[in-house]
């Protein structure tokens, strides 16, 4: 059985974690400290090392404006994040402020997160500063539990130097199609000398790969809490990606688990790749000369650029003994000023849609040519990721990814994997 490494933002909460969180609701021991003068020591926990510098820059800005509040930033490896979080929250402790994904309902139901509505109302903070579909992810049981931090945007990045060295003048464009991508990849492959090099990388992940193509083709993955993958549209989506593998235009699925598309683009062992926005700072901060890397939209299929999106948020620990200070931190980190510092230091595109904030993001990643133009159609046609829109699906997502991996490895038919996915999706809602 093959396993596809999930995208950075996909995690599984162990059942024991939920039990620990439920036990945390009655605890009052926090991890921060303060004195009568109103100072506080806060802890902030995140998981993405690529964004740590950006978060630290924003934290530094907060501390400069609030000298009585000290913030300790802890970055926990993504595969350990929720395990550590569950254990600390279950003990009535944990960070004062933390990142959360769309699995937030699990923590809300366990009493681990503090509702922010009173703070938002008191400080007259407008939620209109963020895309409604992202803000609403953290509005649970009628209460707002998270302030949106960022949003995922997919695009294709190509290394112009690789094209030039190979003598390939057929470049990706803002209007390219899937057929254009396959043609260009074939031209690159014909001129690559090393068997270790590949023309491109395209994700094998179901959510970011085949499901995206299903949407581009006008199909659905879930409707009325039932899996709807079994269809000619899904078969075409799966076949398109498997064909890339079979033609050796992308690394084989068995070699993809630890494949790093960003570093391969920088080294030139691939010429182009589908890249999520939360990895772009790795590219923009590389030693490559400015303009070496170019961005274009995901190739269209039937005129569509539909792609999945997700958004993280900052949330407050209900156990925190310094909730006013924790709110100040959350408010700053998601404000215009804090969001600008995030992106200047290296982070995903901010959820804050302020013109100045968005301009700061593109400026910070200015070494990647045409990024703003590449993002435009992707932002306009994005939809909530299946595991984001339907949190119950998360529990079965590893099995879904494993089944899809088996298909790409050739051990199961498209029809059979589609039925298996639908069974897992439907079962998630029972």
Coordinates of C-alpha atoms in Angstrom, one line a residue:
X1 CA 0.0 0.0 0.0
X2 CA 1.4 3.3 -1.1
X3 CA 1.1 6.5 1.0
X4 CA 1.1 9.9 -0.4
X5 CA 2.7 12.5 1.9
X6 CA -0.1 15.0 2.6
X7 CA 0.1 18.7 1.9
X8 CA 1.7 20.7 4.7
X9 CA -1.7 21.7 6.1
X10 CA -3.2 18.3 6.4
X11 CA -3.1 16.7 9.8
X12 CA -4.9 14.0 11.7
X13 CA -6.1 14.5 15.3
X14 CA -5.8 11.2 17.2
X15 CA -8.9 10.1 19.1
X16 CA -7.0 10.3 22.3
X17 CA -6.3 13.9 21.5
X18 CA -10.0 14.7 21.6
X19 CA -10.3 13.0 25.0
X20 CA -7.5 15.0 26.3
X21 CA -8.9 18.2 25.1
X22 CA -12.3 17.4 26.6
X23 CA -10.5 17.0 30.0
X24 CA -8.9 20.4 29.6
X25 CA -12.1 22.3 29.8
X26 CA -12.2 22.0 33.6
X27 CA -8.6 23.0 34.1
X28 CA -7.3 26.5 35.0
X29 CA -3.6 26.1 35.1
X30 CA -2.1 28.3 32.3
X31 CA 1.5 28.6 31.1
X32 CA 2.0 32.3 31.1
X33 CA 2.7 34.7 34.0
X34 CA 2.2 38.4 34.8
X35 CA 2.5 41.0 37.6
X36 CA 0.3 43.7 38.9
X37 CA 1.6 46.2 36.4
X38 CA -0.1 44.3 33.6
X39 CA 3.0 42.7 32.0
X40 CA 2.7 39.2 30.7
X41 CA 4.7 36.4 29.3
X42 CA 2.8 34.7 26.4
X43 CA 3.6 31.6 24.4
X44 CA 2.8 31.2 20.7
X45 CA 3.0 27.9 18.9
X46 CA 3.2 27.3 15.1
X47 CA 4.2 24.4 12.9
X48 CA 5.7 25.7 9.6
X49 CA 9.5 26.3 9.7
X50 CA 9.3 28.2 6.4
X51 CA 7.1 30.8 8.0
X52 CA 8.8 31.1 11.4
X53 CA 10.9 34.1 10.3
X54 CA 7.8 35.9 9.2
X55 CA 5.9 35.2 12.4
X56 CA 8.9 36.2 14.5
X57 CA 9.1 39.5 12.6
X58 CA 5.4 40.2 13.4
X59 CA 6.0 39.2 17.0
X60 CA 8.9 41.6 17.2
X61 CA 6.6 44.3 15.9
X62 CA 4.0 43.5 18.6
X63 CA 6.6 43.5 21.4
X64 CA 7.9 46.9 20.2
X65 CA 4.4 48.3 20.5
X66 CA 3.7 46.4 23.8
X67 CA 6.9 46.4 25.8
X68 CA 5.2 44.9 28.9
X69 CA 4.3 41.8 27.0
X70 CA 6.9 39.2 26.1
X71 CA 6.1 36.5 23.5
X72 CA 8.0 33.2 23.2
X73 CA 7.5 31.7 19.8
X74 CA 7.8 27.9 19.5
X75 CA 7.8 26.1 16.1
X76 CA 6.9 22.5 16.4
X77 CA 7.5 20.1 13.5
X78 CA 4.3 19.6 11.6
X79 CA 4.0 15.9 12.3
X80 CA 4.3 16.5 16.0
X81 CA 2.3 19.7 16.3
X82 CA -1.1 18.3 17.2
X83 CA 0.3 15.5 19.3
X84 CA 2.1 18.0 21.5
X85 CA -0.8 20.4 21.5
X86 CA -3.3 17.7 22.6
X87 CA -1.0 16.6 25.4
X88 CA -0.5 20.1 26.8
X89 CA -4.1 21.2 26.5
X90 CA -5.2 18.0 28.1
X91 CA -3.0 18.8 31.0
X92 CA -4.7 22.2 31.4
X93 CA -1.7 24.0 29.9
X94 CA -0.6 24.7 26.3
X95 CA 0.3 27.9 24.5
X96 CA -1.6 31.1 25.0
X97 CA -2.0 31.6 21.3
X98 CA -1.6 29.0 18.5
X99 CA -2.3 28.2 14.9
X100 CA -5.4 26.3 14.1
X101 CA -6.7 24.7 10.9
X102 CA -10.2 23.8 10.0
X103 CA -10.1 21.0 12.6
X104 CA -10.9 23.8 15.1
X105 CA -14.4 22.4 15.8
X106 CA -12.7 19.4 17.6
X107 CA -11.0 21.8 20.0
X108 CA -14.1 24.0 20.4
X109 CA -16.2 21.0 21.3
X110 CA -13.6 20.0 23.8
X111 CA -13.6 23.5 25.4
X112 CA -10.0 24.2 24.6
X113 CA -10.5 27.4 22.6
X114 CA -11.7 30.8 23.8
X115 CA -14.5 32.6 21.8
X116 CA -13.3 36.0 20.5
X117 CA -16.6 37.7 19.9
X118 CA -16.5 40.0 23.0
X119 CA -13.0 41.1 22.2
X120 CA -13.9 41.7 18.5
X121 CA -16.9 43.8 19.5
X122 CA -15.1 45.7 22.2
X123 CA -12.3 46.8 19.9
X124 CA -14.6 47.2 16.9
X125 CA -12.6 44.9 14.7
X126 CA -14.2 44.3 11.3
X127 CA -14.3 40.8 10.0
X128 CA -14.7 42.3 6.5
X129 CA -10.9 42.5 6.4
X130 CA -10.8 38.8 5.6
X131 CA -12.5 36.6 3.0
X132 CA -15.8 35.5 4.4
X133 CA -15.3 31.8 3.5
X134 CA -12.1 31.8 5.5
X135 CA -13.4 33.8 8.5
X136 CA -16.5 31.5 8.6
X137 CA -14.3 28.4 9.0
X138 CA -13.7 29.6 12.6
X139 CA -17.2 30.7 13.3
X140 CA -18.5 27.6 15.2
X141 CA -21.8 27.3 16.9
X142 CA -22.5 30.9 16.2
X143 CA -19.2 32.2 17.8
X144 CA -16.0 33.4 16.3
X145 CA -13.0 31.4 17.6
X146 CA -10.2 32.3 15.2
X147 CA -8.9 35.4 13.4
X148 CA -7.7 34.4 9.8
X149 CA -4.0 34.5 9.3
X150 CA -3.5 33.5 5.7
X151 CA -4.9 31.8 2.6
X152 CA -3.5 29.1 0.3
X153 CA -2.9 29.9 -3.4
X154 CA -1.5 27.5 -5.9
X155 CA 0.5 28.5 -9.0
X156 CA 3.0 27.0 -11.4
X157 CA 6.6 28.2 -11.0
X158 CA 9.2 27.6 -13.7
X159 CA 13.0 28.1 -13.8
X160 CA 13.8 30.2 -16.8
X161 CA 17.5 29.2 -16.6
X162 CA 16.7 25.5 -17.1
X163 CA 14.6 26.3 -20.2
X164 CA 17.4 28.4 -21.5
X165 CA 20.1 25.8 -20.9
X166 CA 18.1 23.1 -22.6
X167 CA 17.2 25.4 -25.5
X168 CA 13.5 25.1 -24.9
X169 CA 11.8 28.3 -26.0
X170 CA 8.2 27.0 -25.6
X171 CA 7.5 28.7 -22.2
X172 CA 4.5 28.5 -19.9
X173 CA 2.2 31.5 -20.2
X174 CA -0.7 33.0 -18.3
X175 CA -3.1 31.4 -20.8
X176 CA -1.6 28.0 -21.1
X177 CA -3.7 24.8 -20.9
X178 CA -3.1 21.3 -19.6
X179 CA -2.3 20.2 -23.2
X180 CA 0.3 23.0 -23.4
X181 CA 1.8 21.8 -20.1
X182 CA 2.2 18.2 -21.3
X183 CA 3.7 19.4 -24.6
X184 CA 6.2 21.6 -22.9
X185 CA 7.1 18.9 -20.4
X186 CA 7.7 16.5 -23.3
X187 CA 10.1 19.0 -25.0
X188 CA 12.0 19.4 -21.8
X189 CA 12.3 15.6 -21.3
X190 CA 13.6 15.1 -24.8
X191 CA 16.6 17.4 -24.0
X192 CA 17.3 16.4 -20.4
X193 CA 20.5 14.3 -20.2
X194 CA 20.3 13.0 -16.6
X195 CA 17.9 10.2 -15.7
X196 CA 17.6 11.9 -12.2
X197 CA 16.1 15.0 -13.8
X198 CA 12.4 15.4 -14.5
X199 CA 10.6 18.1 -16.6
X200 CA 8.1 19.0 -13.8
X201 CA 6.3 18.1 -10.6
X202 CA 2.6 17.8 -10.1
X203 CA 1.1 16.8 -6.8
X204 CA -0.2 13.3 -6.2
X205 CA -2.3 14.4 -3.2
X206 CA -6.0 13.8 -3.8
X207 CA -7.2 17.1 -2.4
X208 CA -4.6 19.3 -4.2
X209 CA -4.3 17.1 -7.3
X210 CA -7.2 14.9 -8.7
X211 CA -9.9 16.7 -6.7
X212 CA -8.7 20.0 -8.2
X213 CA -9.0 18.6 -11.7
X214 CA -12.4 17.2 -10.9
X215 CA -13.5 20.7 -10.1
X216 CA -11.9 22.1 -13.2
X217 CA -13.9 19.6 -15.2
X218 CA -17.1 20.6 -13.5
X219 CA -17.5 17.7 -11.2
X220 CA -17.9 17.3 -7.4
X221 CA -16.3 15.4 -4.7
X222 CA -18.9 15.6 -1.9
X223 CA -22.6 16.5 -2.1
X224 CA -25.2 16.2 0.7
X225 CA -22.7 14.5 2.9
X226 CA -22.0 11.8 0.4
X227 CA -19.0 11.0 -1.8
X228 CA -19.6 11.8 -5.4
X229 CA -16.2 10.9 -6.9
X230 CA -17.3 7.9 -9.0
X231 CA -17.7 9.4 -12.4
X232 CA -16.2 9.7 -15.8
X233 CA -14.9 13.2 -14.7
X234 CA -12.9 11.6 -11.8
X235 CA -11.6 8.9 -14.0
X236 CA -10.3 11.6 -16.4
X237 CA -8.7 13.5 -13.5
X238 CA -6.9 10.5 -12.1
X239 CA -5.8 9.4 -15.6
X240 CA -4.4 12.8 -16.4
X241 CA -2.1 12.7 -13.4
X242 CA -1.1 9.0 -13.9
X243 CA -0.3 9.8 -17.5
X244 CA 2.2 12.4 -16.3
X245 CA 3.9 9.7 -14.2
X246 CA 3.7 7.0 -16.9
X247 CA 5.4 9.3 -19.4
X248 CA 8.0 10.0 -16.8
X249 CA 7.2 13.7 -16.9
X250 CA 7.0 13.7 -13.1
X251 CA 8.7 11.5 -10.4
X252 CA 7.0 8.2 -9.8
X253 CA 4.6 8.1 -6.9
X254 CA 6.9 5.7 -5.0
X255 CA 9.6 8.4 -5.1
X256 CA 7.4 11.3 -4.3
X257 CA 7.0 11.0 -0.5
X258 CA 10.1 13.0 0.3
X259 CA 10.4 14.8 -3.0
X260 CA 10.9 18.6 -2.5
X261 CA 9.7 20.5 -5.5
X262 CA 10.9 23.9 -4.2
X263 CA 14.5 22.8 -3.7
X264 CA 14.4 20.9 -7.0
X265 CA 13.3 24.0 -8.8
X266 CA 16.2 25.9 -7.2
X267 CA 18.8 23.3 -8.1
X268 CA 17.4 22.9 -11.6
X269 CA 16.6 19.2 -11.5
X270 CA 13.1 20.1 -12.5
X271 CA 12.0 22.9 -14.8
X272 CA 8.6 23.7 -13.4
X273 CA 6.2 22.7 -10.6
X274 CA 2.8 23.2 -9.1
X275 CA 3.7 25.0 -5.8
X276 CA 1.5 26.1 -2.9
X277 CA 1.9 29.6 -1.7
X278 CA 3.2 28.6 1.8
X279 CA 6.4 27.3 0.1
X280 CA 7.0 30.4 -2.0
X281 CA 9.2 32.2 0.5
X282 CA 11.7 29.3 0.2
X283 CA 11.9 30.2 -3.5
X284 CA 11.9 34.0 -3.2
X285 CA 14.6 33.8 -0.6
X286 CA 16.9 31.5 -2.6
X287 CA 20.2 32.6 -4.0
X288 CA 18.9 32.5 -7.6
X289 CA 19.1 35.8 -9.4
X290 CA 15.9 37.8 -9.4
X291 CA 13.7 36.9 -12.3
X292 CA 15.0 33.4 -12.7
X293 CA 11.8 32.0 -11.3
X294 CA 8.5 32.9 -13.1
X295 CA 5.0 32.3 -11.9
X296 CA 2.0 31.4 -14.1
X297 CA -1.5 30.2 -13.2
X298 CA -2.3 26.5 -12.9
X299 CA -2.9 25.3 -16.5
X300 CA -6.5 25.6 -17.4
X301 CA -8.8 22.7 -18.3
X302 CA -12.0 23.6 -20.2
X303 CA -11.2 27.2 -19.4
X304 CA -11.1 26.7 -15.6
X305 CA -8.4 27.3 -13.1
X306 CA -10.3 25.9 -10.1
X307 CA -8.1 25.0 -7.2
X308 CA -8.5 24.3 -3.5
X309 CA -7.7 26.8 -0.8
X310 CA -7.4 26.7 3.0
X311 CA -6.7 29.3 5.6
X312 CA -5.0 29.1 9.0
X313 CA -6.0 31.2 12.0
X314 CA -4.7 32.4 15.3
X315 CA -6.8 31.1 18.2
X316 CA -6.7 31.6 22.0
X317 CA -6.3 28.9 24.6
X318 CA -9.2 28.9 27.0
X319 CA -6.8 28.0 29.7
X320 CA -4.7 31.1 29.3
X321 CA -4.4 33.2 32.4
X322 CA -3.8 36.4 30.3
X323 CA -6.5 36.5 27.8
X324 CA -6.5 40.3 27.3
X325 CA -2.8 40.1 26.4
X326 CA -3.4 37.1 24.2
X327 CA -6.1 38.9 22.4
X328 CA -3.8 41.9 21.9
X329 CA -1.4 39.6 20.2
X330 CA -4.0 37.9 18.0
X331 CA -5.4 41.3 17.0
X332 CA -2.0 42.7 16.1
X333 CA -0.8 39.6 14.2
X334 CA -3.9 39.7 11.9
X335 CA -4.1 43.5 11.6
X336 CA -2.8 45.4 8.6
X337 CA 0.5 46.2 10.4
X338 CA 1.0 42.6 11.7
X339 CA 0.0 41.0 8.4
X340 CA 2.5 43.2 6.5
X341 CA 5.3 42.1 8.9
X342 CA 4.3 38.5 8.4
X343 CA 4.7 38.6 4.6
X344 CA 7.8 40.8 4.7
X345 CA 9.5 38.2 6.9
X346 CA 8.4 35.3 4.7
X347 CA 4.9 33.8 5.0
X348 CA 1.8 32.7 3.0
X349 CA -0.4 35.4 1.5
X350 CA -2.2 37.1 4.3
X351 CA -5.9 36.6 4.8
X352 CA -6.1 40.3 5.5
X353 CA -7.2 41.7 2.1
X354 CA -5.9 45.2 2.7
X355 CA -4.4 46.7 -0.5
X356 CA -1.2 47.6 1.4
X357 CA -0.9 44.1 2.9
X358 CA -1.3 42.4 -0.4
X359 CA 1.1 44.8 -2.1
X360 CA 3.6 44.0 0.7
X361 CA 3.3 40.3 -0.1
X362 CA 4.1 40.7 -3.8
X363 CA 6.9 43.1 -3.0
X364 CA 8.5 40.6 -0.5
X365 CA 8.3 37.9 -3.2
X366 CA 9.3 40.2 -6.0
X367 CA 12.1 38.0 -7.2
X368 CA 9.5 35.6 -8.6
X369 CA 8.3 37.2 -11.8
X370 CA 4.6 37.8 -12.5
X371 CA 3.4 36.4 -9.2
X372 CA 0.5 38.8 -8.8
X373 CA -0.7 38.0 -12.3
X374 CA -0.4 34.3 -11.7
X375 CA -2.4 34.5 -8.5
X376 CA -5.3 36.6 -9.9
X377 CA -7.2 33.7 -11.6
X378 CA -6.3 31.3 -8.9
X379 CA -7.8 33.5 -6.2
X380 CA -10.9 34.2 -8.3
X381 CA -11.7 30.5 -8.9
X382 CA -10.6 29.0 -5.6
X383 CA -12.9 26.7 -3.5
X384 CA -12.6 25.4 0.0
X385 CA -10.6 22.2 0.2
X386 CA -12.7 19.1 0.8
X387 CA -11.1 18.5 4.2
X388 CA -11.5 22.2 5.0
X389 CA -15.1 22.5 4.0
X390 CA -16.0 19.1 5.5
X391 CA -13.9 18.6 8.7
X392 CA -15.3 15.1 9.4
X393 CA -13.5 13.9 6.2
X394 CA -10.1 14.5 7.9
X395 CA -10.4 11.2 9.9
X396 CA -10.5 9.1 6.7
X397 CA -8.2 11.3 4.6
X398 CA -5.0 9.2 5.2
X399 CA -6.9 6.2 3.8
X400 CA -8.1 8.2 0.9
X401 CA -4.6 9.4 0.1
X402 CA -3.3 5.8 0.5
X403 CA -5.9 4.5 -1.9
X404 CA -5.1 7.1 -4.5
X405 CA -1.4 6.2 -4.1
X406 CA -2.3 2.6 -4.9
X407 CA -4.0 3.7 -8.1
X408 CA -1.0 5.7 -9.3
X409 CA 1.2 2.7 -8.4
X410 CA -0.9 0.6 -10.6
X411 CA -2.4 -1.8 -8.0
X412 CA -6.0 -0.7 -8.3
X413 CA -8.2 0.5 -11.1
X414 CA -9.6 4.0 -11.4
X415 CA -13.2 2.7 -10.9
X416 CA -12.2 0.8 -7.8
X417 CA -10.3 3.6 -6.2
X418 CA -13.2 6.0 -6.9
X419 CA -15.7 3.6 -5.2
X420 CA -13.3 3.3 -2.3
X421 CA -12.9 7.1 -1.9
X422 CA -16.7 7.5 -2.0
X423 CA -17.1 4.9 0.7
X424 CA -14.6 6.7 2.9
X425 CA -16.1 10.1 2.2
X426 CA -19.6 9.0 2.9
X427 CA -18.5 7.1 6.0
X428 CA -16.9 10.2 7.4
X429 CA -20.3 11.8 8.0
X430 CA -21.9 8.8 9.8

